Coordinates of C-alpha atoms in Angstrom, one line a residue:
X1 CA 36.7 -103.0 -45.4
X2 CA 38.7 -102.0 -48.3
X3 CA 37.8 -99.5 -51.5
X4 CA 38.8 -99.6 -54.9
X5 CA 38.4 -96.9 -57.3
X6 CA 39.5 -97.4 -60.9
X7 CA 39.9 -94.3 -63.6
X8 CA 41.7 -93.6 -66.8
X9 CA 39.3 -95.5 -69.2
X10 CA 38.1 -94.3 -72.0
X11 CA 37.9 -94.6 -76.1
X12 CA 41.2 -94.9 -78.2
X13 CA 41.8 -95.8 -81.5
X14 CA 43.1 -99.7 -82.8
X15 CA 47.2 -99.6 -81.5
X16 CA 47.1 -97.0 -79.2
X17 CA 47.7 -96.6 -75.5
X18 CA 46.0 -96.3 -72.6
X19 CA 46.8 -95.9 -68.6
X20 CA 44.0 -97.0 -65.9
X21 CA 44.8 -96.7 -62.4
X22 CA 43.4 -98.1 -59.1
X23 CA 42.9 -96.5 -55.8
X24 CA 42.6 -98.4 -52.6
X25 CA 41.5 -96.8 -49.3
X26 CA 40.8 -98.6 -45.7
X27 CA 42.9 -101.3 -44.7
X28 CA 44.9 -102.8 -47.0
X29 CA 46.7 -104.6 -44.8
X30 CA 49.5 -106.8 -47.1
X31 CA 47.3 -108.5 -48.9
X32 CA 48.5 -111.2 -51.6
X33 CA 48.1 -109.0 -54.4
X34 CA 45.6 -106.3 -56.3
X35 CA 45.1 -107.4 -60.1
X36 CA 42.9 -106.4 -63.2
X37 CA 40.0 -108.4 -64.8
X38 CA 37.6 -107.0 -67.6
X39 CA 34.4 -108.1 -69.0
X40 CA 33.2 -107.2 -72.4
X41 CA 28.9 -107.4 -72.6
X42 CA 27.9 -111.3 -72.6
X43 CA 31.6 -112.6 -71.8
X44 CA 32.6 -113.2 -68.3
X45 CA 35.0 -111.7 -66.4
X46 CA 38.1 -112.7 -67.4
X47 CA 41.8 -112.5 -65.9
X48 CA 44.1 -109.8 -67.4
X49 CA 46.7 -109.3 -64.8
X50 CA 48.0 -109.6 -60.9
X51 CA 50.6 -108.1 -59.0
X52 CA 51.7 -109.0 -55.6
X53 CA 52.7 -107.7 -52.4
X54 CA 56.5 -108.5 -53.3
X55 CA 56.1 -107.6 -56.8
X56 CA 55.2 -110.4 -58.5
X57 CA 53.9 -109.9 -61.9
X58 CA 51.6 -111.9 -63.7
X59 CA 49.4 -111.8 -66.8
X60 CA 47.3 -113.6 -69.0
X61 CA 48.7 -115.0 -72.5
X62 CA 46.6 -111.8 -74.4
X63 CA 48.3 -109.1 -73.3
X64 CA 51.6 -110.2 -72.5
X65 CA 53.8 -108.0 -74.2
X66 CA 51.8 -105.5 -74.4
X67 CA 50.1 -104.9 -70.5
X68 CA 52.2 -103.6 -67.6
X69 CA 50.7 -103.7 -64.1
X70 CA 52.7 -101.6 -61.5
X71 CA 52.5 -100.6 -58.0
X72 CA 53.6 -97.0 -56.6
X73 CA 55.9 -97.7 -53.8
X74 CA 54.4 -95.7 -51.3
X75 CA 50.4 -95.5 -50.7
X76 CA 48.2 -98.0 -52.7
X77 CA 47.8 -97.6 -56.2
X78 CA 48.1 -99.9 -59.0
X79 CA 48.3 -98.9 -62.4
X80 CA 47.9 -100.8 -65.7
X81 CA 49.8 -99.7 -68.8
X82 CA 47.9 -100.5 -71.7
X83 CA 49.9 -100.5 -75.2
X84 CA 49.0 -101.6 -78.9
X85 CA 45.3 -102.1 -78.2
X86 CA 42.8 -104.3 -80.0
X87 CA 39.2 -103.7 -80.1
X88 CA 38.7 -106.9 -78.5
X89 CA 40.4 -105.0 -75.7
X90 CA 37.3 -102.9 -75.7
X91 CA 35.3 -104.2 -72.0
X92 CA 34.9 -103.0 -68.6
X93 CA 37.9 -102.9 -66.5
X94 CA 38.0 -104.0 -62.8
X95 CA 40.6 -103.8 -60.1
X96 CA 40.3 -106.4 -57.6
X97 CA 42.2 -107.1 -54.4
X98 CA 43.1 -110.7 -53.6
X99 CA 43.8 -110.5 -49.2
X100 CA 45.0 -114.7 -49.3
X101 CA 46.7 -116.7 -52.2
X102 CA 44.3 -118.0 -54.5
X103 CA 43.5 -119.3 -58.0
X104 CA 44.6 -115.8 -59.3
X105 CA 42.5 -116.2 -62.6
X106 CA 39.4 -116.8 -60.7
X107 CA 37.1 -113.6 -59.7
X108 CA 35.9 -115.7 -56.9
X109 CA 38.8 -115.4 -55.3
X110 CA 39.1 -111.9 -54.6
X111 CA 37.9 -110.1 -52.0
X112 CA 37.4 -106.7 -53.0
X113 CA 36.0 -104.8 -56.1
X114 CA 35.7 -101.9 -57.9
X115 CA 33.3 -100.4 -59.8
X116 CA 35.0 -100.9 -63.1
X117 CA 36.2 -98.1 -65.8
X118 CA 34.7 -98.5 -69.6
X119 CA 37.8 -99.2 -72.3
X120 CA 37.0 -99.1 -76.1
X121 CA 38.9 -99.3 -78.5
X122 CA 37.8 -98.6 -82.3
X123 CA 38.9 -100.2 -85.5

């Protein structure tokens, strides 16, 4: 069993920046890759990005440029780095944890969850 714990949401103005982090605990055991999805009330949850076990980034087309997702070297944490945000940024942000290769856009495929971390942004 493995746990994810997300922080570092909160409310920011239109172009500002923000940092969310993810903390996993149990057995990670090299899994595929840990990623980021967010859901904003009656949307579904939608892709944002993914990084893998090697290092792999990969992001969706709405926040290239302007998301970074990293991975601390030692330990497991992944981070996302947040910059020139929208209010249609504003949703609930989950970390997820893919354990085999998957459709990397598709929640279904990952294994693990957290419990999300609120990101608003106002006009």
């Amino acid at each position: 069993q493995v746990h994810l714990v997300e922080s570092g949401g909160g409310l920011v103005q239109a172009g500002g920046s923000l940092r969310l982090s993810c903390a996993a605990s149990g057995r990670t055991f090299r899994p595929y890759g840990m990623g980021w999805f967010r859901q904003a009330p009656g949307k579904e949850r939608e892709f944002v990005a993914l990084i893998t076990w090697g290092g792999t980034t990969y992001y969706a087309d709405y926040v290239k440029g302007r998301f970074t997702i990293s991975r601390d070297n030692t330990g497991d944490m992944v981070h996302l780095q947040m910059s020139s945000l929208k209010p249609e940024d504003t949703a609930i942000y989950y970390c997820g944890l893919m354990a085999a290769w998957g459709s990397i856009e598709a929640p279904n495929e990952y294994d693990y969850w957290g419990q999300g971390t609120q990101v608003t942004v106002s006009s």
